[in-house]
Amino acid sequence: MVAVDSTKAWTELQQHAAQLTGSHLKDLLNDAQRFDRFSFSYDKYLLDLSKQRINDETLKKLIGLADQQDLKGWIERLFSAEKVNDSEQRAALHMALRQPAGGLLLHEGLDVVANVQDSLQKMQALVEQIQRAQWRGYDGRPIRSIVNIGVGGSSLGPLMVCEALEQYAPDEMRHLDLYFVSSMDGSELEKVLPSLDPATTLFIVASKTFTTVDTLANANTAREWLLAASKQPIELINQHHFVAATASPEAALRWGVPEDHQLLLWDWVGGRYSLWSVIGMPIALKIGMAQFREMLHGAHKMDEHFRLTPFENNLPVLLGLIGVWNINFLDIHAHAILPYDGRLAQFPAYLEQLEMESNGKSVNRSGQRIDYRTCPVLWGQVGSNAQHAFYQLLHQGTEPVMCDFISPAVRYGDDGEELQEQHQLSLANCLAQSRLLALGDSMLTKDEVPSSYKHYDGNQPSTTLMLQTLDPESLGGLIALYEHKVFVQSVIWEINPFDQWGVEQGKKVATSLLEKLAQPEGSDLDASTNGLLDYIQNQVQGMKHEN
Ligand code: F6P
């Protein structure tokens, strides 16, 4: 198999990039038609690529690369339940989770859509039971607090959506308090437990595999806390205070969650693609099932757009290809995600997993090492806060960075003039920053000739992604847009975006280190780890003597 970086389309893009060397966004943006040519809209989304270092030829050539890599065929394979996750021999069917009832998708002889609808129905029944105060704790009082225990895909997506859509919580859900607990060291649990009443607290143990030690350690601590407070038998505590969202019902049952309190997903849902499934139960508890379904609807519309729209106007395809252009042809290896909306504060953290766990790979689908770049380092923060943190590097550092600016166009309908003014302020900053990053000093007036330390190079490319408003439907579409963008890039790079072998070995090493921590004497590991084990033991013993 010829590696993509030895193909005609790739070489042509390299030559094209060489021809563009020296061109600056300040010149490209002089073209009054540029926005019309390089901004693309679909439904409630606008993708503005006019601040990218591209011309008409660039997009044509990138689409040529996508055609050469058979992106169309891969999209069909993805949607028709082929085992695109080849290293695990699994399909990747997160799109089926948002397909409306009545559709048909067969996978290994099973009607996937019908199964999905059944699981959503079961989730809805539990959500409504909790919401109507019919789910009772060990002393007969209704549940008021819910703690989601999960990590990675079993936490980041639901947490991000719950924060983003908090204002959409219907009145009948507002009496429920929702918490997220992830960290292995117990910090979050230690913080949250004292404020909770054990008798009215329900824990959702969200774990696709039900083997993740972080999650099981937190779940065990939570159960011990309940047992100590209630003095009730463990069976009763399991029955009244735990729900499992998992693809491993046997493991959940062994741990103690009864079958009727288990919500199931399937191995064809990747962890980082699972917020649409029962892993999204916290979302349903926050915004209600009707709006949860609105979010699914928004994502489904984006799926259809991705599957059916010609590449020239296909938002996920264009977003993916622009990334490839920046990474592989302009040599930019850092990507900042900058939402100008505090509700999307968790969106960068969510994307960190989605993008880097999916495409942080250096072996292609045939198992060969590749020698071109794949996923860049990606991070971010609410843009206006980031302005006071790391924008210095964006504007004057030595590292080229591509940025995604994300904002709703409209916010705070009837919420008062002050808040509307704050939204205007946020928008102004969003537009100003991408402008300054692109234009650099050329924005300054003649009498503002800068000294060297006030100099702005500009020419940092960015994408601006505008949503009409941020609501359940548009957020669903936004997330699906990025999911598909990741897939597009994986096809160009010839890698499998649906496995994550890189995180497996660390888990095994940690298990063996746990034994060493208990018995550090005579440790024969590497010099650094031996030294650290000694240090920890000395500190622990020192503290014991002091006491
Ligand atoms: O360790 C990484 C990972 O496997 C992620 O892919 C996943 O989202 C997370 O752990 C949690 O896994 P689980 O839902 O099985 O507990």
Short mmCIF file of N, CA and C in Angstrom, two decimals, residues 399-540:
data_model
loop_
_atom_site.label_atom_id
_atom_site.label_comp_id
_atom_site.label_asym_id
_atom_site.label_seq_id
_atom_site.Cartn_x
_atom_site.Cartn_y
_atom_site.Cartn_z
N GLU A 399 5.57 29.64 18.36
CA GLU A 399 4.85 28.44 17.93
C GLU A 399 3.65 28.81 17.06
N PRO A 400 3.61 28.34 15.81
CA PRO A 400 2.38 28.59 15.06
C PRO A 400 1.23 27.76 15.66
N VAL A 401 0.08 28.38 15.76
CA VAL A 401 -1.09 27.71 16.36
C VAL A 401 -2.30 27.99 15.47
N MET A 402 -3.09 26.95 15.21
CA MET A 402 -4.37 27.19 14.53
C MET A 402 -5.44 27.26 15.61
N CYS A 403 -6.41 28.14 15.40
CA CYS A 403 -7.42 28.36 16.43
C CYS A 403 -8.81 28.12 15.87
N ASP A 404 -9.70 27.57 16.72
CA ASP A 404 -11.13 27.53 16.40
C ASP A 404 -11.84 28.49 17.34
N PHE A 405 -12.39 29.56 16.79
CA PHE A 405 -13.22 30.47 17.57
C PHE A 405 -14.67 30.01 17.43
N ILE A 406 -15.35 29.84 18.54
CA ILE A 406 -16.72 29.31 18.50
C ILE A 406 -17.63 30.23 19.31
N SER A 407 -18.74 30.64 18.70
CA SER A 407 -19.66 31.50 19.46
C SER A 407 -21.07 31.44 18.89
N PRO A 408 -22.07 31.60 19.75
CA PRO A 408 -23.42 31.81 19.21
C PRO A 408 -23.53 33.25 18.73
N ALA A 409 -24.32 33.47 17.68
CA ALA A 409 -24.51 34.84 17.20
C ALA A 409 -25.47 35.57 18.14
N VAL A 410 -26.46 34.87 18.62
CA VAL A 410 -27.53 35.51 19.41
C VAL A 410 -27.59 34.86 20.79
N ARG A 411 -27.72 35.70 21.82
CA ARG A 411 -27.84 35.18 23.19
C ARG A 411 -28.62 36.16 24.05
N TYR A 412 -29.16 35.71 25.13
CA TYR A 412 -29.86 36.54 26.11
C TYR A 412 -31.07 37.26 25.52
N GLY A 413 -32.00 36.48 24.91
CA GLY A 413 -33.21 37.07 24.36
C GLY A 413 -33.85 38.12 25.25
N ASP A 414 -34.49 37.67 26.35
CA ASP A 414 -35.22 38.63 27.21
C ASP A 414 -34.54 38.82 28.54
N ASP A 415 -33.25 38.57 28.60
CA ASP A 415 -32.59 38.56 29.91
C ASP A 415 -32.05 39.92 30.34
N GLY A 416 -32.41 40.95 29.63
CA GLY A 416 -31.98 42.28 30.08
C GLY A 416 -30.82 42.81 29.27
N GLU A 417 -30.79 44.16 29.30
CA GLU A 417 -29.82 44.87 28.47
C GLU A 417 -28.37 44.60 28.86
N GLU A 418 -28.15 44.48 30.19
CA GLU A 418 -26.75 44.34 30.65
C GLU A 418 -26.15 43.06 30.08
N LEU A 419 -26.91 41.96 30.19
CA LEU A 419 -26.38 40.69 29.70
C LEU A 419 -26.21 40.72 28.19
N GLN A 420 -27.16 41.35 27.51
CA GLN A 420 -27.01 41.44 26.05
C GLN A 420 -25.75 42.23 25.69
N GLU A 421 -25.49 43.26 26.49
CA GLU A 421 -24.26 44.03 26.24
C GLU A 421 -23.02 43.17 26.48
N GLN A 422 -23.11 42.30 27.49
CA GLN A 422 -21.95 41.42 27.75
C GLN A 422 -21.73 40.46 26.58
N HIS A 423 -22.84 40.02 25.98
CA HIS A 423 -22.68 39.14 24.82
C HIS A 423 -22.02 39.90 23.66
N GLN A 424 -22.44 41.18 23.49
CA GLN A 424 -21.82 41.99 22.43
C GLN A 424 -20.32 42.14 22.69
N LEU A 425 -19.99 42.34 23.95
CA LEU A 425 -18.58 42.50 24.33
C LEU A 425 -17.80 41.23 24.00
N SER A 426 -18.41 40.10 24.30
CA SER A 426 -17.76 38.82 24.03
C SER A 426 -17.56 38.63 22.53
N LEU A 427 -18.61 38.96 21.76
CA LEU A 427 -18.50 38.83 20.30
C LEU A 427 -17.41 39.75 19.75
N ALA A 428 -17.39 40.97 20.28
CA ALA A 428 -16.39 41.94 19.80
C ALA A 428 -14.99 41.39 20.03
N ASN A 429 -14.79 40.78 21.20
CA ASN A 429 -13.47 40.22 21.50
C ASN A 429 -13.14 39.03 20.61
N CYS A 430 -14.15 38.21 20.37
CA CYS A 430 -13.96 37.05 19.51
C CYS A 430 -13.49 37.50 18.11
N LEU A 431 -14.21 38.47 17.55
CA LEU A 431 -13.87 38.94 16.21
C LEU A 431 -12.53 39.68 16.21
N ALA A 432 -12.30 40.44 17.28
CA ALA A 432 -11.05 41.23 17.34
C ALA A 432 -9.83 40.32 17.39
N GLN A 433 -9.93 39.25 18.19
CA GLN A 433 -8.76 38.40 18.37
C GLN A 433 -8.41 37.64 17.09
N SER A 434 -9.43 37.13 16.40
CA SER A 434 -9.11 36.40 15.17
C SER A 434 -8.57 37.36 14.12
N ARG A 435 -9.06 38.59 14.17
CA ARG A 435 -8.59 39.61 13.23
C ARG A 435 -7.12 39.97 13.48
N LEU A 436 -6.81 40.20 14.75
CA LEU A 436 -5.42 40.56 15.08
C LEU A 436 -4.47 39.38 14.80
N LEU A 437 -4.94 38.17 15.10
CA LEU A 437 -4.09 37.01 14.82
C LEU A 437 -3.79 36.91 13.33
N ALA A 438 -4.77 37.24 12.52
CA ALA A 438 -4.59 37.14 11.07
C ALA A 438 -3.76 38.31 10.52
N LEU A 439 -4.13 39.52 10.92
CA LEU A 439 -3.57 40.70 10.27
C LEU A 439 -2.27 41.21 10.89
N GLY A 440 -2.10 40.95 12.19
CA GLY A 440 -0.89 41.43 12.86
C GLY A 440 -0.78 42.94 12.81
N ASP A 441 0.45 43.42 12.71
CA ASP A 441 0.69 44.86 12.75
C ASP A 441 -0.02 45.65 11.68
N SER A 442 -0.40 44.99 10.61
CA SER A 442 -1.02 45.75 9.52
C SER A 442 -2.31 46.40 9.97
N MET A 443 -2.85 45.96 11.13
CA MET A 443 -4.07 46.58 11.66
C MET A 443 -3.79 47.94 12.28
N LEU A 444 -2.51 48.16 12.62
CA LEU A 444 -2.20 49.39 13.36
C LEU A 444 -2.20 50.60 12.43
N THR A 445 -2.50 51.75 12.97
CA THR A 445 -2.47 52.97 12.16
C THR A 445 -1.01 53.40 12.01
N LYS A 446 -0.76 54.32 11.06
CA LYS A 446 0.62 54.74 10.75
C LYS A 446 1.36 55.25 11.97
N ASP A 447 0.64 56.02 12.84
CA ASP A 447 1.33 56.60 13.99
C ASP A 447 1.47 55.62 15.16
N GLU A 448 1.09 54.38 14.94
CA GLU A 448 1.26 53.38 16.00
C GLU A 448 2.45 52.47 15.71
N VAL A 449 3.45 52.96 14.99
CA VAL A 449 4.58 52.09 14.59
C VAL A 449 5.19 51.44 15.84
N PRO A 450 5.17 50.12 15.89
CA PRO A 450 5.53 49.47 17.16
C PRO A 450 7.02 49.28 17.36
N SER A 451 7.41 49.28 18.65
CA SER A 451 8.76 48.82 18.96
C SER A 451 8.74 47.30 18.87
N SER A 452 9.92 46.69 18.83
CA SER A 452 9.97 45.25 18.52
C SER A 452 9.13 44.42 19.48
N TYR A 453 9.12 44.78 20.75
CA TYR A 453 8.36 43.94 21.69
C TYR A 453 6.85 44.18 21.60
N LYS A 454 6.45 45.18 20.81
CA LYS A 454 5.01 45.36 20.59
C LYS A 454 4.60 44.86 19.21
N HIS A 455 5.52 44.17 18.59
CA HIS A 455 5.27 43.73 17.22
C HIS A 455 4.37 42.49 17.17
N TYR A 456 3.43 42.49 16.23
CA TYR A 456 2.56 41.33 16.00
C TYR A 456 2.78 40.81 14.59
N ASP A 457 3.26 39.58 14.47
CA ASP A 457 3.48 39.01 13.13
C ASP A 457 2.18 38.81 12.37
N GLY A 458 1.14 38.35 13.09
CA GLY A 458 -0.10 37.96 12.40
C GLY A 458 0.11 36.67 11.63
N ASN A 459 -0.75 36.44 10.68
CA ASN A 459 -0.69 35.24 9.82
C ASN A 459 -0.96 33.93 10.58
N GLN A 460 -1.55 34.02 11.79
CA GLN A 460 -1.97 32.80 12.50
C GLN A 460 -3.37 32.46 11.99
N PRO A 461 -3.53 31.29 11.40
CA PRO A 461 -4.82 30.98 10.80
C PRO A 461 -5.88 30.59 11.84
N SER A 462 -7.11 30.92 11.56
CA SER A 462 -8.19 30.50 12.46
C SER A 462 -9.46 30.22 11.67
N THR A 463 -10.29 29.41 12.32
CA THR A 463 -11.63 29.13 11.81
C THR A 463 -12.60 29.80 12.78
N THR A 464 -13.64 30.41 12.27
CA THR A 464 -14.69 30.88 13.17
C THR A 464 -15.96 30.07 12.89
N LEU A 465 -16.47 29.50 13.96
CA LEU A 465 -17.67 28.66 13.84
C LEU A 465 -18.77 29.34 14.64
N MET A 466 -19.78 29.79 13.91
CA MET A 466 -20.88 30.48 14.61
C MET A 466 -22.12 29.61 14.60
N LEU A 467 -22.78 29.57 15.76
CA LEU A 467 -24.08 28.93 15.86
C LEU A 467 -25.10 30.06 15.93
N GLN A 468 -26.29 29.84 15.38
CA GLN A 468 -27.30 30.88 15.52
C GLN A 468 -27.52 31.15 17.01
N THR A 469 -27.87 30.10 17.76
CA THR A 469 -27.97 30.18 19.22
C THR A 469 -27.40 28.87 19.76
N LEU A 470 -27.09 28.87 21.04
CA LEU A 470 -26.67 27.61 21.67
C LEU A 470 -27.89 27.00 22.34
N ASP A 471 -28.34 25.88 21.85
CA ASP A 471 -29.51 25.21 22.41
C ASP A 471 -29.31 23.70 22.24
N PRO A 472 -30.21 22.88 22.77
CA PRO A 472 -29.96 21.43 22.70
C PRO A 472 -29.72 20.95 21.26
N GLU A 473 -30.51 21.44 20.33
CA GLU A 473 -30.34 20.96 18.95
C GLU A 473 -29.00 21.41 18.36
N SER A 474 -28.67 22.68 18.53
CA SER A 474 -27.42 23.15 17.89
C SER A 474 -26.19 22.57 18.57
N LEU A 475 -26.28 22.32 19.89
CA LEU A 475 -25.13 21.70 20.56
C LEU A 475 -24.95 20.27 20.05
N GLY A 476 -26.07 19.55 19.88
CA GLY A 476 -25.98 18.20 19.32
C GLY A 476 -25.27 18.22 17.98
N GLY A 477 -25.64 19.18 17.14
CA GLY A 477 -25.02 19.29 15.82
C GLY A 477 -23.55 19.66 15.91
N LEU A 478 -23.23 20.55 16.84
CA LEU A 478 -21.84 21.00 16.99
C LEU A 478 -20.94 19.81 17.38
N ILE A 479 -21.42 19.01 18.31
CA ILE A 479 -20.61 17.86 18.76
C ILE A 479 -20.44 16.86 17.61
N ALA A 480 -21.55 16.59 16.91
CA ALA A 480 -21.47 15.64 15.78
C ALA A 480 -20.54 16.17 14.70
N LEU A 481 -20.55 17.48 14.51
CA LEU A 481 -19.65 18.10 13.52
C LEU A 481 -18.19 17.75 13.83
N TYR A 482 -17.81 17.89 15.10
CA TYR A 482 -16.43 17.57 15.47
C TYR A 482 -16.16 16.07 15.42
N GLU A 483 -17.15 15.26 15.80
CA GLU A 483 -16.95 13.81 15.70
C GLU A 483 -16.61 13.42 14.25
N HIS A 484 -17.38 13.97 13.32
CA HIS A 484 -17.16 13.60 11.91
C HIS A 484 -15.88 14.22 11.36
N LYS A 485 -15.54 15.39 11.86
CA LYS A 485 -14.28 16.02 11.45
C LYS A 485 -13.11 15.08 11.80
N VAL A 486 -13.17 14.51 12.99
CA VAL A 486 -12.14 13.57 13.44
C VAL A 486 -12.08 12.37 12.50
N PHE A 487 -13.24 11.89 12.09
CA PHE A 487 -13.28 10.74 11.18
C PHE A 487 -12.65 11.10 9.83
N VAL A 488 -13.01 12.27 9.32
CA VAL A 488 -12.45 12.72 8.03
C VAL A 488 -10.92 12.70 8.10
N GLN A 489 -10.38 13.25 9.17
CA GLN A 489 -8.91 13.31 9.27
C GLN A 489 -8.32 11.91 9.35
N SER A 490 -9.02 11.02 10.07
CA SER A 490 -8.49 9.65 10.20
C SER A 490 -8.42 8.96 8.84
N VAL A 491 -9.38 9.28 7.97
CA VAL A 491 -9.38 8.67 6.64
C VAL A 491 -8.19 9.19 5.83
N ILE A 492 -7.97 10.49 5.91
CA ILE A 492 -6.82 11.05 5.18
C ILE A 492 -5.52 10.43 5.70
N TRP A 493 -5.44 10.28 7.03
CA TRP A 493 -4.19 9.78 7.63
C TRP A 493 -4.11 8.26 7.64
N GLU A 494 -5.15 7.60 7.19
CA GLU A 494 -5.19 6.13 7.11
C GLU A 494 -5.03 5.46 8.48
N ILE A 495 -5.62 6.08 9.50
CA ILE A 495 -5.53 5.49 10.84
C ILE A 495 -6.93 5.14 11.36
N ASN A 496 -6.95 4.30 12.38
CA ASN A 496 -8.21 3.90 13.00
C ASN A 496 -8.51 4.84 14.16
N PRO A 497 -9.56 5.67 14.06
CA PRO A 497 -9.81 6.64 15.14
C PRO A 497 -10.61 6.06 16.30
N PHE A 498 -10.97 4.79 16.22
CA PHE A 498 -11.92 4.26 17.20
C PHE A 498 -11.30 3.35 18.26
N ASP A 499 -9.99 3.12 18.20
CA ASP A 499 -9.38 2.35 19.30
C ASP A 499 -8.52 3.30 20.14
N GLN A 500 -7.94 2.80 21.21
CA GLN A 500 -7.10 3.65 22.08
C GLN A 500 -6.10 2.78 22.82
N TRP A 501 -5.32 2.01 22.04
CA TRP A 501 -4.37 1.09 22.66
C TRP A 501 -3.31 1.81 23.48
N GLY A 502 -3.08 3.06 23.13
CA GLY A 502 -2.04 3.83 23.83
C GLY A 502 -2.32 4.02 25.30
N VAL A 503 -3.58 3.89 25.71
CA VAL A 503 -3.86 4.14 27.13
C VAL A 503 -3.93 2.84 27.93
N GLU A 504 -3.81 1.71 27.23
CA GLU A 504 -3.99 0.43 27.92
C GLU A 504 -2.78 0.02 28.77
N GLN A 505 -1.58 0.21 28.18
CA GLN A 505 -0.39 -0.28 28.86
C GLN A 505 -0.18 0.40 30.22
N GLY A 506 -0.47 1.72 30.24
CA GLY A 506 -0.30 2.48 31.48
C GLY A 506 -1.12 1.88 32.62
N LYS A 507 -2.31 1.36 32.26
CA LYS A 507 -3.18 0.79 33.30
C LYS A 507 -2.52 -0.44 33.91
N LYS A 508 -1.88 -1.26 33.04
CA LYS A 508 -1.24 -2.49 33.54
C LYS A 508 -0.05 -2.13 34.43
N VAL A 509 0.75 -1.14 33.96
CA VAL A 509 1.93 -0.75 34.74
C VAL A 509 1.49 -0.25 36.11
N ALA A 510 0.36 0.46 36.15
CA ALA A 510 -0.12 1.00 37.44
C ALA A 510 -0.47 -0.13 38.39
N THR A 511 -1.03 -1.20 37.87
CA THR A 511 -1.39 -2.32 38.74
C THR A 511 -0.14 -2.90 39.40
N SER A 512 0.94 -3.06 38.61
CA SER A 512 2.13 -3.63 39.21
C SER A 512 2.77 -2.64 40.19
N LEU A 513 2.61 -1.35 39.92
CA LEU A 513 3.20 -0.37 40.84
C LEU A 513 2.47 -0.31 42.17
N LEU A 514 1.20 -0.65 42.13
CA LEU A 514 0.43 -0.67 43.37
C LEU A 514 1.06 -1.68 44.34
N GLU A 515 1.49 -2.82 43.78
CA GLU A 515 2.15 -3.83 44.62
C GLU A 515 3.47 -3.28 45.16
N LYS A 516 4.19 -2.57 44.30
CA LYS A 516 5.49 -2.03 44.73
C LYS A 516 5.30 -0.99 45.83
N LEU A 517 4.23 -0.21 45.74
CA LEU A 517 3.98 0.80 46.76
C LEU A 517 3.76 0.14 48.12
N ALA A 518 3.09 -1.00 48.10
CA ALA A 518 2.84 -1.71 49.35
C ALA A 518 4.12 -2.34 49.88
N GLN A 519 5.01 -2.73 48.98
CA GLN A 519 6.24 -3.47 49.34
C GLN A 519 7.42 -2.87 48.58
N PRO A 520 7.86 -1.64 48.94
CA PRO A 520 8.88 -0.97 48.10
C PRO A 520 10.29 -1.53 48.25
N GLU A 521 10.58 -2.25 49.35
CA GLU A 521 11.95 -2.72 49.58
C GLU A 521 12.43 -3.60 48.42
N GLY A 522 13.65 -3.35 48.01
CA GLY A 522 14.28 -4.18 46.98
C GLY A 522 13.67 -4.00 45.61
N SER A 523 13.02 -2.85 45.36
CA SER A 523 12.39 -2.63 44.06
C SER A 523 13.46 -2.62 42.95
N ASP A 524 13.20 -3.32 41.87
CA ASP A 524 14.20 -3.44 40.80
C ASP A 524 13.69 -2.77 39.52
N LEU A 525 12.99 -1.67 39.70
CA LEU A 525 12.48 -0.97 38.50
C LEU A 525 13.55 0.02 38.01
N ASP A 526 13.17 0.98 37.20
CA ASP A 526 14.14 1.96 36.71
C ASP A 526 14.58 2.86 37.86
N ALA A 527 15.69 3.56 37.65
CA ALA A 527 16.30 4.35 38.72
C ALA A 527 15.35 5.41 39.26
N SER A 528 14.66 6.08 38.37
CA SER A 528 13.77 7.15 38.82
C SER A 528 12.63 6.60 39.67
N THR A 529 11.98 5.52 39.18
CA THR A 529 10.84 4.99 39.92
C THR A 529 11.28 4.42 41.26
N ASN A 530 12.44 3.74 41.29
CA ASN A 530 12.95 3.23 42.57
C ASN A 530 13.15 4.39 43.55
N GLY A 531 13.74 5.49 43.06
CA GLY A 531 13.99 6.65 43.92
C GLY A 531 12.68 7.23 44.44
N LEU A 532 11.70 7.32 43.58
CA LEU A 532 10.41 7.90 43.99
C LEU A 532 9.72 7.01 45.02
N LEU A 533 9.80 5.69 44.80
CA LEU A 533 9.20 4.77 45.77
C LEU A 533 9.85 4.93 47.14
N ASP A 534 11.19 5.05 47.14
CA ASP A 534 11.93 5.27 48.40
C ASP A 534 11.47 6.55 49.07
N TYR A 535 11.39 7.59 48.27
CA TYR A 535 11.00 8.90 48.82
C TYR A 535 9.62 8.81 49.50
N ILE A 536 8.67 8.18 48.78
CA ILE A 536 7.31 8.08 49.34
C ILE A 536 7.34 7.31 50.65
N GLN A 537 8.08 6.19 50.65
CA GLN A 537 8.11 5.37 51.87
C GLN A 537 8.72 6.17 53.04
N ASN A 538 9.81 6.89 52.76
CA ASN A 538 10.45 7.68 53.82
C ASN A 538 9.50 8.73 54.37
N GLN A 539 8.75 9.38 53.47
CA GLN A 539 7.84 10.43 53.93
C GLN A 539 6.73 9.84 54.79
N VAL A 540 6.21 8.69 54.35
CA VAL A 540 5.12 8.06 55.11
C VAL A 540 5.62 7.66 56.49
#
